[in-house]
Amino acid sequence: MATLDNPLADVKLTSEDKLGSGRWLSLHQVNFVDPSGAPRSWEVCRRVSRGRSEDASGLPSTDAVDVITIIKNRQGQATHIALVVQYRPAMGTYTVEFPSGLVDANESSSEAALRELEEEVGFSSKLGHQVNIVKVSDPIAYEPGMTNSCSQAVVIEVIMEQEQLFGPDSARKPKLEEDEWSLQVAILPLQGLLKTLQELQSSAGGHTKLLLDSRLYAWVLGRELGY
């Protein structure tokens, strides 16, 4: 069993001051006392409206889901992955990332993942597609030095042949929302995925025009290195 050299010390939160708020996000100063008794503070960005509150198990609230969509052929071979490219105003450029979205109130992470997959990519059992959830992660931190936002990674397998994926006769039927005006789907082969992403980035104008999302890059790099 994996263990830490030192047990995790309790940290006492003493107060929280709201510094500002917008439509979707708010800025707070969290005040706390470290294990030595020294008072400290940290600025934290929070969502104004979170999808779900902390559940009965005590796990952190999940704001969003990241949908890792693996496409298999009817022989069971994993051939492609479905990604999305969209403009991210906070970055001032486009990013390539997993399909993702916020979890609605009273919606499970699995339900949110299936909804986002249908809306953004166009895969849905409602259209007769064979769509299977194979893994749902525990809550994972997005950017723990900046925000308390958590997501869950949902791995979904879609059974579909290559000729059904591309072109005007594609079996995919995305249903984009108005604020997803820039979103486009990128279905890429799993073999040589890191090189393909780098070529995609280069053809789009380099990293100043198209950035790789850190979660996607970590996932792809792990496959590439195979440690």
PDB file of C-alpha atoms in Angstrom:
ATOM      1  CA  MET A   1       0.000   0.000   0.000  1.00  0.00           C
ATOM      2  CA  ALA A   2       1.282   3.461  -0.904  1.00  0.00           C
ATOM      3  CA  THR A   3       1.842   5.780   2.052  1.00  0.00           C
ATOM      4  CA  LEU A   4       3.269   9.262   2.680  1.00  0.00           C
ATOM      5  CA  ASP A   5       6.392   9.850   4.744  1.00  0.00           C
ATOM      6  CA  ASN A   6       4.470  12.314   6.924  1.00  0.00           C
ATOM      7  CA  PRO A   7       0.767  12.231   7.829  1.00  0.00           C
ATOM      8  CA  LEU A   8      -1.376  15.064   6.465  1.00  0.00           C
ATOM      9  CA  ALA A   9      -1.678  17.689   9.202  1.00  0.00           C
ATOM     10  CA  ASP A  10      -5.001  19.365   9.922  1.00  0.00           C
ATOM     11  CA  VAL A  11      -5.284  22.964   8.728  1.00  0.00           C
ATOM     12  CA  LYS A  12      -7.691  25.312  10.514  1.00  0.00           C
ATOM     13  CA  LEU A  13      -9.732  27.627   8.284  1.00  0.00           C
ATOM     14  CA  THR A  14     -10.490  30.799  10.245  1.00  0.00           C
ATOM     15  CA  SER A  15     -12.437  33.037   7.866  1.00  0.00           C
ATOM     16  CA  GLU A  16     -13.155  33.890   4.258  1.00  0.00           C
ATOM     17  CA  ASP A  17     -13.523  37.359   2.729  1.00  0.00           C
ATOM     18  CA  LYS A  18     -15.292  37.940  -0.579  1.00  0.00           C
ATOM     19  CA  LEU A  19     -13.239  40.290  -2.739  1.00  0.00           C
ATOM     20  CA  GLY A  20     -15.458  40.524  -5.782  1.00  0.00           C
ATOM     21  CA  SER A  21     -18.015  38.725  -7.914  1.00  0.00           C
ATOM     22  CA  GLY A  22     -19.112  38.456 -11.531  1.00  0.00           C
ATOM     23  CA  ARG A  23     -21.815  36.504 -13.322  1.00  0.00           C
ATOM     24  CA  TRP A  24     -20.018  33.159 -13.191  1.00  0.00           C
ATOM     25  CA  LEU A  25     -17.037  33.559 -10.853  1.00  0.00           C
ATOM     26  CA  SER A  26     -16.170  35.180  -7.537  1.00  0.00           C
ATOM     27  CA  LEU A  27     -12.855  35.979  -5.871  1.00  0.00           C
ATOM     28  CA  HIS A  28     -12.260  35.203  -2.187  1.00  0.00           C
ATOM     29  CA  GLN A  29      -9.476  35.478   0.364  1.00  0.00           C
ATOM     30  CA  VAL A  30      -9.283  32.334   2.487  1.00  0.00           C
ATOM     31  CA  ASN A  31      -7.652  32.820   5.887  1.00  0.00           C
ATOM     32  CA  PHE A  32      -6.196  29.839   7.740  1.00  0.00           C
ATOM     33  CA  VAL A  33      -3.694  28.752  10.372  1.00  0.00           C
ATOM     34  CA  ASP A  34      -0.949  26.320   9.396  1.00  0.00           C
ATOM     35  CA  PRO A  35       0.150  23.457  11.711  1.00  0.00           C
ATOM     36  CA  SER A  36       2.844  25.647  13.308  1.00  0.00           C
ATOM     37  CA  GLY A  37       0.199  28.198  14.333  1.00  0.00           C
ATOM     38  CA  ALA A  38       1.202  30.808  11.755  1.00  0.00           C
ATOM     39  CA  PRO A  39      -1.716  32.732  10.179  1.00  0.00           C
ATOM     40  CA  ARG A  40      -1.826  32.623   6.383  1.00  0.00           C
ATOM     41  CA  SER A  41      -4.119  33.670   3.539  1.00  0.00           C
ATOM     42  CA  TRP A  42      -4.742  32.659  -0.078  1.00  0.00           C
ATOM     43  CA  GLU A  43      -6.795  34.113  -2.922  1.00  0.00           C
ATOM     44  CA  VAL A  44      -9.273  31.621  -4.398  1.00  0.00           C
ATOM     45  CA  CYS A  45     -11.538  31.781  -7.438  1.00  0.00           C
ATOM     46  CA  ARG A  46     -14.916  30.051  -6.971  1.00  0.00           C
ATOM     47  CA  ARG A  47     -17.886  29.392  -9.216  1.00  0.00           C
ATOM     48  CA  VAL A  48     -20.895  31.530  -8.326  1.00  0.00           C
ATOM     49  CA  SER A  49     -23.219  28.578  -8.948  1.00  0.00           C
ATOM     50  CA  ARG A  50     -21.843  25.082  -8.480  1.00  0.00           C
ATOM     51  CA  GLY A  51     -23.506  22.064  -9.992  1.00  0.00           C
ATOM     52  CA  ARG A  52     -23.721  19.938  -6.873  1.00  0.00           C
ATOM     53  CA  SER A  53     -22.987  20.419  -3.189  1.00  0.00           C
ATOM     54  CA  GLU A  54     -20.703  18.136  -1.225  1.00  0.00           C
ATOM     55  CA  ASP A  55     -22.256  14.675  -1.178  1.00  0.00           C
ATOM     56  CA  ALA A  56     -22.956  12.406   1.781  1.00  0.00           C
ATOM     57  CA  SER A  57     -19.590  10.664   1.433  1.00  0.00           C
ATOM     58  CA  GLY A  58     -17.765  13.927   2.146  1.00  0.00           C
ATOM     59  CA  LEU A  59     -16.176  14.025  -1.309  1.00  0.00           C
ATOM     60  CA  PRO A  60     -15.639  17.508  -2.776  1.00  0.00           C
ATOM     61  CA  SER A  61     -18.330  18.914  -5.017  1.00  0.00           C
ATOM     62  CA  THR A  62     -18.040  18.167  -8.723  1.00  0.00           C
ATOM     63  CA  ASP A  63     -18.483  21.190 -10.956  1.00  0.00           C
ATOM     64  CA  ALA A  64     -17.825  19.591 -14.312  1.00  0.00           C
ATOM     65  CA  VAL A  65     -17.036  16.457 -16.271  1.00  0.00           C
ATOM     66  CA  ASP A  66     -14.288  15.706 -18.770  1.00  0.00           C
ATOM     67  CA  VAL A  67     -15.414  13.094 -21.279  1.00  0.00           C
ATOM     68  CA  ILE A  68     -12.652  10.785 -22.540  1.00  0.00           C
ATOM     69  CA  THR A  69     -14.355   9.346 -25.617  1.00  0.00           C
ATOM     70  CA  ILE A  70     -12.716   6.271 -27.108  1.00  0.00           C
ATOM     71  CA  ILE A  71     -14.056   4.999 -30.421  1.00  0.00           C
ATOM     72  CA  LYS A  72     -13.843   1.278 -31.120  1.00  0.00           C
ATOM     73  CA  ASN A  73     -14.655  -0.693 -34.233  1.00  0.00           C
ATOM     74  CA  ARG A  74     -16.931  -3.720 -34.147  1.00  0.00           C
ATOM     75  CA  GLN A  75     -13.915  -5.985 -33.642  1.00  0.00           C
ATOM     76  CA  GLY A  76     -13.309  -4.240 -30.309  1.00  0.00           C
ATOM     77  CA  GLN A  77     -10.177  -2.365 -31.416  1.00  0.00           C
ATOM     78  CA  ALA A  78      -9.758   1.159 -30.059  1.00  0.00           C
ATOM     79  CA  THR A  79      -9.077   3.297 -33.125  1.00  0.00           C
ATOM     80  CA  HIS A  80      -9.886   6.977 -32.474  1.00  0.00           C
ATOM     81  CA  ILE A  81     -10.549   9.575 -29.799  1.00  0.00           C
ATOM     82  CA  ALA A  82     -13.090  12.404 -29.986  1.00  0.00           C
ATOM     83  CA  LEU A  83     -11.739  15.823 -28.957  1.00  0.00           C
ATOM     84  CA  VAL A  84     -13.031  19.368 -29.326  1.00  0.00           C
ATOM     85  CA  VAL A  85     -11.413  22.639 -30.380  1.00  0.00           C
ATOM     86  CA  GLN A  86     -12.902  25.899 -29.132  1.00  0.00           C
ATOM     87  CA  TYR A  87     -11.984  29.504 -28.426  1.00  0.00           C
ATOM     88  CA  ARG A  88     -11.242  30.165 -24.747  1.00  0.00           C
ATOM     89  CA  PRO A  89     -11.486  33.897 -23.914  1.00  0.00           C
ATOM     90  CA  ALA A  90      -9.423  33.495 -20.720  1.00  0.00           C
ATOM     91  CA  MET A  91      -6.517  32.202 -22.830  1.00  0.00           C
ATOM     92  CA  GLY A  92      -7.097  34.563 -25.741  1.00  0.00           C
ATOM     93  CA  THR A  93      -6.711  31.660 -28.131  1.00  0.00           C
ATOM     94  CA  TYR A  94      -8.173  28.296 -29.133  1.00  0.00           C
ATOM     95  CA  THR A  95      -7.595  25.080 -27.194  1.00  0.00           C
ATOM     96  CA  VAL A  96      -7.904  21.401 -28.031  1.00  0.00           C
ATOM     97  CA  GLU A  97      -9.360  19.432 -25.152  1.00  0.00           C
ATOM     98  CA  PHE A  98     -11.637  16.646 -24.041  1.00  0.00           C
ATOM     99  CA  PRO A  99     -15.348  17.327 -24.479  1.00  0.00           C
ATOM    100  CA  SER A 100     -16.474  18.781 -21.159  1.00  0.00           C
ATOM    101  CA  GLY A 101     -19.146  20.764 -19.399  1.00  0.00           C
ATOM    102  CA  LEU A 102     -20.737  21.757 -16.127  1.00  0.00           C
ATOM    103  CA  VAL A 103     -22.842  19.337 -14.112  1.00  0.00           C
ATOM    104  CA  ASP A 104     -26.400  20.591 -13.774  1.00  0.00           C
ATOM    105  CA  ALA A 105     -28.197  20.569 -10.436  1.00  0.00           C
ATOM    106  CA  ASN A 106     -29.715  17.151  -9.631  1.00  0.00           C
ATOM    107  CA  GLU A 107     -27.655  15.580 -12.427  1.00  0.00           C
ATOM    108  CA  SER A 108     -25.117  12.784 -11.915  1.00  0.00           C
ATOM    109  CA  SER A 109     -21.649  12.951 -13.443  1.00  0.00           C
ATOM    110  CA  SER A 110     -22.556  10.074 -15.769  1.00  0.00           C
ATOM    111  CA  GLU A 111     -25.697  11.858 -16.925  1.00  0.00           C
ATOM    112  CA  ALA A 112     -23.752  15.077 -17.502  1.00  0.00           C
ATOM    113  CA  ALA A 113     -21.100  13.219 -19.515  1.00  0.00           C
ATOM    114  CA  LEU A 114     -23.680  11.570 -21.774  1.00  0.00           C
ATOM    115  CA  ARG A 115     -25.445  14.906 -22.276  1.00  0.00           C
ATOM    116  CA  GLU A 116     -22.214  16.728 -23.149  1.00  0.00           C
ATOM    117  CA  LEU A 117     -21.165  13.921 -25.498  1.00  0.00           C
ATOM    118  CA  GLU A 118     -24.453  14.237 -27.349  1.00  0.00           C
ATOM    119  CA  GLU A 119     -24.391  18.042 -27.473  1.00  0.00           C
ATOM    120  CA  GLU A 120     -20.741  18.597 -28.386  1.00  0.00           C
ATOM    121  CA  VAL A 121     -19.746  15.503 -30.368  1.00  0.00           C
ATOM    122  CA  GLY A 122     -23.054  14.034 -31.526  1.00  0.00           C
ATOM    123  CA  PHE A 123     -22.821  10.505 -30.117  1.00  0.00           C
ATOM    124  CA  SER A 124     -25.964   9.310 -28.369  1.00  0.00           C
ATOM    125  CA  SER A 125     -27.841   6.111 -27.692  1.00  0.00           C
ATOM    126  CA  LYS A 126     -30.946   8.124 -28.689  1.00  0.00           C
ATOM    127  CA  LEU A 127     -29.570   8.027 -32.250  1.00  0.00           C
ATOM    128  CA  GLY A 128     -28.976   4.288 -32.083  1.00  0.00           C
ATOM    129  CA  HIS A 129     -25.279   4.597 -31.271  1.00  0.00           C
ATOM    130  CA  GLN A 130     -23.659   2.048 -28.985  1.00  0.00           C
ATOM    131  CA  VAL A 131     -22.392   4.233 -26.129  1.00  0.00           C
ATOM    132  CA  ASN A 132     -20.972   2.682 -22.935  1.00  0.00           C
ATOM    133  CA  ILE A 133     -19.610   4.337 -19.794  1.00  0.00           C
ATOM    134  CA  VAL A 134     -16.628   2.269 -18.618  1.00  0.00           C
ATOM    135  CA  LYS A 135     -15.104   4.454 -15.881  1.00  0.00           C
ATOM    136  CA  VAL A 136     -16.033   7.417 -13.680  1.00  0.00           C
ATOM    137  CA  SER A 137     -13.233   8.901 -11.586  1.00  0.00           C
ATOM    138  CA  ASP A 138     -13.452  10.349  -8.111  1.00  0.00           C
ATOM    139  CA  PRO A 139     -13.437  14.183  -8.035  1.00  0.00           C
ATOM    140  CA  ILE A 140     -10.124  15.582  -9.300  1.00  0.00           C
ATOM    141  CA  ALA A 141      -8.741  19.096  -8.859  1.00  0.00           C
ATOM    142  CA  TYR A 142      -8.701  21.412 -11.882  1.00  0.00           C
ATOM    143  CA  GLU A 143      -6.190  24.092 -10.812  1.00  0.00           C
ATOM    144  CA  PRO A 144      -5.706  23.672  -7.040  1.00  0.00           C
ATOM    145  CA  GLY A 145      -3.464  26.713  -6.716  1.00  0.00           C
ATOM    146  CA  MET A 146      -6.239  28.938  -8.059  1.00  0.00           C
ATOM    147  CA  THR A 147      -9.685  27.422  -7.534  1.00  0.00           C
ATOM    148  CA  ASN A 148     -11.658  24.835  -5.572  1.00  0.00           C
ATOM    149  CA  SER A 149     -13.319  23.621  -8.787  1.00  0.00           C
ATOM    150  CA  CYS A 150     -13.337  19.840  -9.244  1.00  0.00           C
ATOM    151  CA  SER A 151     -14.210  17.645 -12.186  1.00  0.00           C
ATOM    152  CA  GLN A 152     -14.724  13.946 -12.769  1.00  0.00           C
ATOM    153  CA  ALA A 153     -13.220  12.114 -15.722  1.00  0.00           C
ATOM    154  CA  VAL A 154     -15.773   9.896 -17.445  1.00  0.00           C
ATOM    155  CA  VAL A 155     -14.428   7.335 -19.917  1.00  0.00           C
ATOM    156  CA  ILE A 156     -16.939   6.432 -22.608  1.00  0.00           C
ATOM    157  CA  GLU A 157     -16.536   3.894 -25.399  1.00  0.00           C
ATOM    158  CA  VAL A 158     -18.446   4.339 -28.661  1.00  0.00           C
ATOM    159  CA  ILE A 159     -18.705   1.468 -31.115  1.00  0.00           C
ATOM    160  CA  MET A 160     -18.573   2.898 -34.632  1.00  0.00           C
ATOM    161  CA  GLU A 161     -16.770   2.156 -37.869  1.00  0.00           C
ATOM    162  CA  GLN A 162     -14.458   4.738 -39.405  1.00  0.00           C
ATOM    163  CA  GLU A 163     -16.705   5.430 -42.394  1.00  0.00           C
ATOM    164  CA  GLN A 164     -19.466   6.530 -39.988  1.00  0.00           C
ATOM    165  CA  LEU A 165     -17.273   9.159 -38.322  1.00  0.00           C
ATOM    166  CA  PHE A 166     -16.455  11.605 -41.099  1.00  0.00           C
ATOM    167  CA  GLY A 167     -18.010  13.516 -43.961  1.00  0.00           C
ATOM    168  CA  PRO A 168     -21.539  14.662 -44.769  1.00  0.00           C
ATOM    169  CA  ASP A 169     -22.967  11.199 -44.092  1.00  0.00           C
ATOM    170  CA  SER A 170     -21.460  11.028 -40.613  1.00  0.00           C
ATOM    171  CA  ALA A 171     -23.631   9.320 -37.991  1.00  0.00           C
ATOM    172  CA  ARG A 172     -22.745  12.088 -35.519  1.00  0.00           C
ATOM    173  CA  LYS A 173     -25.374  14.765 -34.866  1.00  0.00           C
ATOM    174  CA  PRO A 174     -24.005  17.474 -32.500  1.00  0.00           C
ATOM    175  CA  LYS A 175     -26.441  19.912 -30.869  1.00  0.00           C
ATOM    176  CA  LEU A 176     -24.303  22.934 -30.005  1.00  0.00           C
ATOM    177  CA  GLU A 177     -25.543  25.694 -27.730  1.00  0.00           C
ATOM    178  CA  GLU A 178     -25.371  29.375 -28.696  1.00  0.00           C
ATOM    179  CA  ASP A 179     -22.253  30.056 -26.620  1.00  0.00           C
ATOM    180  CA  GLU A 180     -20.435  27.145 -28.310  1.00  0.00           C
ATOM    181  CA  TRP A 181     -20.168  29.102 -31.566  1.00  0.00           C
ATOM    182  CA  SER A 182     -16.466  28.293 -31.956  1.00  0.00           C
ATOM    183  CA  LEU A 183     -16.598  24.583 -31.068  1.00  0.00           C
ATOM    184  CA  GLN A 184     -15.616  21.994 -33.632  1.00  0.00           C
ATOM    185  CA  VAL A 185     -14.978  18.283 -33.230  1.00  0.00           C
ATOM    186  CA  ALA A 186     -11.598  16.692 -33.932  1.00  0.00           C
ATOM    187  CA  ILE A 187     -11.722  12.899 -34.222  1.00  0.00           C
ATOM    188  CA  LEU A 188      -8.128  11.729 -34.280  1.00  0.00           C
ATOM    189  CA  PRO A 189      -6.466   8.308 -34.531  1.00  0.00           C
ATOM    190  CA  LEU A 190      -5.163   6.971 -31.231  1.00  0.00           C
ATOM    191  CA  GLN A 191      -2.010   5.649 -32.872  1.00  0.00           C
ATOM    192  CA  GLY A 192       0.603   8.408 -32.861  1.00  0.00           C
ATOM    193  CA  LEU A 193      -1.797  10.783 -31.106  1.00  0.00           C
ATOM    194  CA  LEU A 194       0.853  13.071 -29.603  1.00  0.00           C
ATOM    195  CA  LYS A 195       2.485  13.631 -32.991  1.00  0.00           C
ATOM    196  CA  THR A 196      -0.925  14.187 -34.591  1.00  0.00           C
ATOM    197  CA  LEU A 197      -1.817  16.816 -31.981  1.00  0.00           C
ATOM    198  CA  GLN A 198       1.498  18.582 -32.519  1.00  0.00           C
ATOM    199  CA  GLU A 199       0.902  18.565 -36.291  1.00  0.00           C
ATOM    200  CA  LEU A 200      -2.617  19.913 -35.738  1.00  0.00           C
ATOM    201  CA  GLN A 201      -1.242  22.686 -33.564  1.00  0.00           C
ATOM    202  CA  SER A 202       1.400  23.567 -36.138  1.00  0.00           C
ATOM    203  CA  SER A 203      -1.069  23.606 -39.038  1.00  0.00           C
ATOM    204  CA  ALA A 204      -3.389  25.912 -37.064  1.00  0.00           C
ATOM    205  CA  GLY A 205      -0.645  28.504 -36.548  1.00  0.00           C
ATOM    206  CA  GLY A 206       1.389  27.223 -33.602  1.00  0.00           C
ATOM    207  CA  HIS A 207       0.870  27.480 -29.849  1.00  0.00           C
ATOM    208  CA  THR A 208      -0.109  31.155 -30.045  1.00  0.00           C
ATOM    209  CA  LYS A 209      -3.189  30.086 -32.037  1.00  0.00           C
ATOM    210  CA  LEU A 210      -3.955  26.625 -30.617  1.00  0.00           C
ATOM    211  CA  LEU A 211      -2.992  25.318 -27.170  1.00  0.00           C
ATOM    212  CA  LEU A 212      -3.225  21.782 -25.824  1.00  0.00           C
ATOM    213  CA  ASP A 213      -5.240  21.466 -22.627  1.00  0.00           C
ATOM    214  CA  SER A 214      -3.041  20.229 -19.761  1.00  0.00           C
ATOM    215  CA  ARG A 215      -5.343  17.297 -18.874  1.00  0.00           C
ATOM    216  CA  LEU A 216      -5.357  16.105 -22.466  1.00  0.00           C
ATOM    217  CA  TYR A 217      -1.586  16.506 -22.777  1.00  0.00           C
ATOM    218  CA  ALA A 218      -0.968  14.550 -19.555  1.00  0.00           C
ATOM    219  CA  TRP A 219      -3.259  11.738 -20.746  1.00  0.00           C
ATOM    220  CA  VAL A 220      -1.620  11.562 -24.175  1.00  0.00           C
ATOM    221  CA  LEU A 221       1.916  11.782 -22.757  1.00  0.00           C
ATOM    222  CA  GLY A 222       1.159   8.931 -20.369  1.00  0.00           C
ATOM    223  CA  ARG A 223       0.099   6.760 -23.301  1.00  0.00           C
ATOM    224  CA  GLU A 224       3.169   7.815 -25.278  1.00  0.00           C
ATOM    225  CA  LEU A 225       5.705   7.065 -22.543  1.00  0.00           C
ATOM    226  CA  GLY A 226       3.969   3.927 -21.266  1.00  0.00           C
ATOM    227  CA  TYR A 227       5.629   3.913 -17.849  1.00  0.00           C
TER     228      TYR A 227
END
